[in-house]
Amino acid sequence: MTQNECPGLDLFPDRAPVRKPGPASWLLRGLALEDEAAVLAGLNRILSASPLRNMTTPNGMMSVRTSSCGDFGWVSDQRGYRYAPLDPHSSQPWPEMPEVFYKLAHTAAARAGFGDFVPDSCLINQYAAGSGMGLHQDKNERSFDQPIVSVSLGIPAVFLFGGMKRTDPAVKIPLYHGDVMVWGDEDRLRYHGVMPVQPGHHPILANHRINLTFRKAG
Ligand code: MD6
Ligand code: FE
């Protein structure tokens, strides 16, 4: 059925189950809700082993707090960004990626046409009201053949999805608890960012937004 045969479909375009903000970009609304309890349990387990912390970048302190799981964690300091096999706080390997995280990332990628996504890194970002992330490209990974899978939990945020140049216009995509974004192929190096998060309350994650970003880093 086309949208014309089903006019109700575009009444709430914001809440449509699937949106395509680019030729190889997908927004899968609520996909993470299918395994919500297991995902939140996995998150708690990771954060008790590798707690959230404010990392520094060459431009100063980040407003989001971060941790990681999987074979590689995303780390940043005055020297810049990179993937590292050990948590610099504990000098231990990052917590193992929970099976439910892996399954969610793999399923999301497959729905977006990336059938062989094998993430080895999951970055966890925690946003409080006022935290955001400037427009940037994800280009620290060894190969750009694999997509990025980004899971939103907790209070909503507005995702900025731009073009291949920093100055290209960006579309604003509101992301809610359970939404999953996937981008790859010709969209893999698109600029993206997160607008400063508005104050809010979520029944489980209270006044925070959590973002899980899955990648094949190594
Ligand atoms: C987000 N994060 O937190 C999106 N990219 O919703 C990112 O896009 C990101 O946190 C590269 C490195 C770290 C990040
Ligand atoms: Fe990014």
Tab-separated table of C-alpha atoms in Angstrom, residues 14-153:
chain	number	residue	atom	x	y	z
A	14	ASP	CA	7.684	12.101	13.526
A	15	ARG	CA	6.387	8.806	14.890
A	16	ALA	CA	6.407	6.776	11.657
A	17	PRO	CA	7.962	3.364	12.414
A	18	VAL	CA	10.671	3.784	9.776
A	19	ARG	CA	12.157	6.917	8.251
A	20	LYS	CA	14.975	7.255	5.758
A	21	PRO	CA	16.897	10.490	6.354
A	22	GLY	CA	19.391	9.505	3.623
A	23	PRO	CA	19.760	6.904	0.859
A	24	ALA	CA	21.644	4.563	3.225
A	25	SER	CA	20.293	5.908	6.541
A	26	TRP	CA	17.452	4.488	8.570
A	27	LEU	CA	15.550	5.511	11.644
A	28	LEU	CA	13.931	2.463	13.258
A	29	ARG	CA	11.490	3.805	15.817
A	30	GLY	CA	11.260	1.853	19.061
A	31	LEU	CA	13.326	-1.119	17.883
A	32	ALA	CA	15.219	-1.300	21.196
A	33	LEU	CA	11.956	-1.605	23.178
A	34	GLU	CA	11.639	-5.258	22.173
A	35	ASP	CA	14.465	-6.119	24.587
A	36	GLU	CA	14.214	-3.060	26.830
A	37	ALA	CA	14.655	-4.792	30.198
A	38	ALA	CA	17.635	-6.870	29.055
A	39	VAL	CA	19.291	-3.844	27.431
A	40	LEU	CA	18.915	-1.793	30.627
A	41	ALA	CA	20.243	-4.675	32.739
A	42	GLY	CA	23.258	-4.983	30.419
A	43	LEU	CA	23.846	-1.252	30.687
A	44	ASN	CA	23.870	-1.389	34.504
A	45	ARG	CA	26.331	-4.259	34.467
A	46	ILE	CA	28.734	-2.403	32.160
A	47	LEU	CA	28.566	0.845	34.107
A	48	SER	CA	29.293	-0.849	37.417
A	49	ALA	CA	32.528	-2.275	35.931
A	50	SER	CA	33.519	0.760	33.792
A	51	PRO	CA	31.756	3.825	35.230
A	52	LEU	CA	30.761	6.851	33.173
A	53	ARG	CA	33.355	9.625	33.184
A	54	ASN	CA	33.963	13.000	31.540
A	55	MET	CA	36.678	12.650	28.939
A	56	THR	CA	38.838	15.488	27.706
A	57	THR	CA	39.325	16.323	24.039
A	58	PRO	CA	41.913	18.568	22.382
A	59	ASN	CA	39.170	21.251	22.595
A	60	GLY	CA	38.355	20.804	26.301
A	61	MET	CA	36.123	18.713	28.543
A	62	MET	CA	33.175	16.900	26.922
A	63	SER	CA	29.708	17.697	28.297
A	64	VAL	CA	28.632	14.052	27.931
A	65	ARG	CA	29.888	11.292	30.234
A	66	THR	CA	31.132	8.162	28.485
A	67	SER	CA	32.009	4.511	28.934
A	68	SER	CA	32.355	1.569	26.545
A	69	CYS	CA	32.070	-2.167	26.161
A	70	GLY	CA	33.349	-4.699	23.652
A	71	ASP	CA	36.841	-5.347	22.288
A	72	PHE	CA	37.495	-1.623	21.826
A	73	GLY	CA	36.389	1.411	23.779
A	74	TRP	CA	36.263	4.955	22.487
A	75	VAL	CA	38.696	7.127	24.423
A	76	SER	CA	39.689	10.739	24.199
A	77	ASP	CA	42.312	12.921	25.861
A	78	GLN	CA	44.379	16.004	25.039
A	79	ARG	CA	46.091	14.021	22.248
A	80	GLY	CA	42.798	13.263	20.465
A	81	TYR	CA	40.339	10.394	19.924
A	82	ARG	CA	41.066	6.727	19.362
A	83	TYR	CA	39.853	3.210	20.068
A	84	ALA	CA	41.604	1.380	22.892
A	85	PRO	CA	41.359	-2.238	24.128
A	86	LEU	CA	41.781	-1.211	27.808
A	87	ASP	CA	39.740	1.130	29.990
A	88	PRO	CA	42.264	3.845	30.917
A	89	HIS	CA	40.695	4.134	34.412
A	90	SER	CA	41.164	0.500	35.380
A	91	SER	CA	43.825	-0.585	32.849
A	92	GLN	CA	41.564	-3.626	32.389
A	93	PRO	CA	39.758	-4.705	29.203
A	94	TRP	CA	36.385	-3.019	28.700
A	95	PRO	CA	33.391	-5.098	29.860
A	96	GLU	CA	32.277	-7.700	27.369
A	97	MET	CA	29.508	-6.621	24.982
A	98	PRO	CA	26.263	-8.173	26.313
A	99	GLU	CA	24.651	-10.628	23.918
A	100	VAL	CA	21.473	-8.526	23.844
A	101	PHE	CA	23.464	-5.439	22.718
A	102	TYR	CA	25.110	-7.417	19.951
A	103	LYS	CA	21.773	-8.857	18.840
A	104	LEU	CA	20.080	-5.438	18.823
A	105	ALA	CA	22.876	-3.841	16.775
A	106	HIS	CA	23.007	-6.761	14.374
A	107	THR	CA	19.207	-6.803	13.918
A	108	ALA	CA	19.048	-3.027	13.354
A	109	ALA	CA	21.834	-3.150	10.769
A	110	ALA	CA	20.187	-6.087	9.001
A	111	ARG	CA	16.861	-4.197	8.809
A	112	ALA	CA	18.775	-1.361	7.147
A	113	GLY	CA	20.306	-3.713	4.597
A	114	PHE	CA	23.682	-4.273	6.292
A	115	GLY	CA	23.444	-8.001	6.755
A	116	ASP	CA	26.918	-8.728	8.063
A	117	PHE	CA	27.432	-6.124	10.790
A	118	VAL	CA	29.733	-7.505	13.495
A	119	PRO	CA	30.275	-4.690	16.017
A	120	ASP	CA	33.369	-4.895	18.208
A	121	SER	CA	32.786	-1.610	20.040
A	122	CYS	CA	29.899	0.000	21.874
A	123	LEU	CA	30.342	3.541	23.150
A	124	ILE	CA	27.967	4.627	25.902
A	125	ASN	CA	27.193	8.358	26.199
A	126	GLN	CA	25.163	9.899	28.995
A	127	TYR	CA	23.606	13.323	28.389
A	128	ALA	CA	22.182	15.515	31.143
A	129	ALA	CA	20.047	18.579	30.385
A	130	GLY	CA	22.203	21.047	28.475
A	131	SER	CA	24.672	18.427	27.155
A	132	GLY	CA	25.041	18.082	23.410
A	133	MET	CA	27.527	17.083	20.746
A	134	GLY	CA	28.752	19.286	17.908
A	135	LEU	CA	28.599	18.277	14.238
A	136	HIS	CA	31.342	15.757	13.426
A	137	GLN	CA	32.129	12.764	11.206
A	138	ASP	CA	32.895	9.300	12.611
A	139	LYS	CA	36.186	8.514	10.947
A	140	ASN	CA	38.420	6.884	13.574
A	141	GLU	CA	37.351	3.390	12.531
A	142	ARG	CA	39.714	1.237	10.485
A	143	SER	CA	37.180	0.745	7.684
A	144	PHE	CA	34.061	2.622	6.607
A	145	ASP	CA	32.506	-0.490	5.033
A	146	GLN	CA	30.449	-1.151	8.162
A	147	PRO	CA	27.583	1.091	9.308
A	148	ILE	CA	27.125	3.020	12.544
A	149	VAL	CA	24.223	1.863	14.750
A	150	SER	CA	23.051	4.377	17.347
A	151	VAL	CA	20.477	3.524	20.052
A	152	SER	CA	18.654	6.221	22.054
A	153	LEU	CA	17.396	5.605	25.593
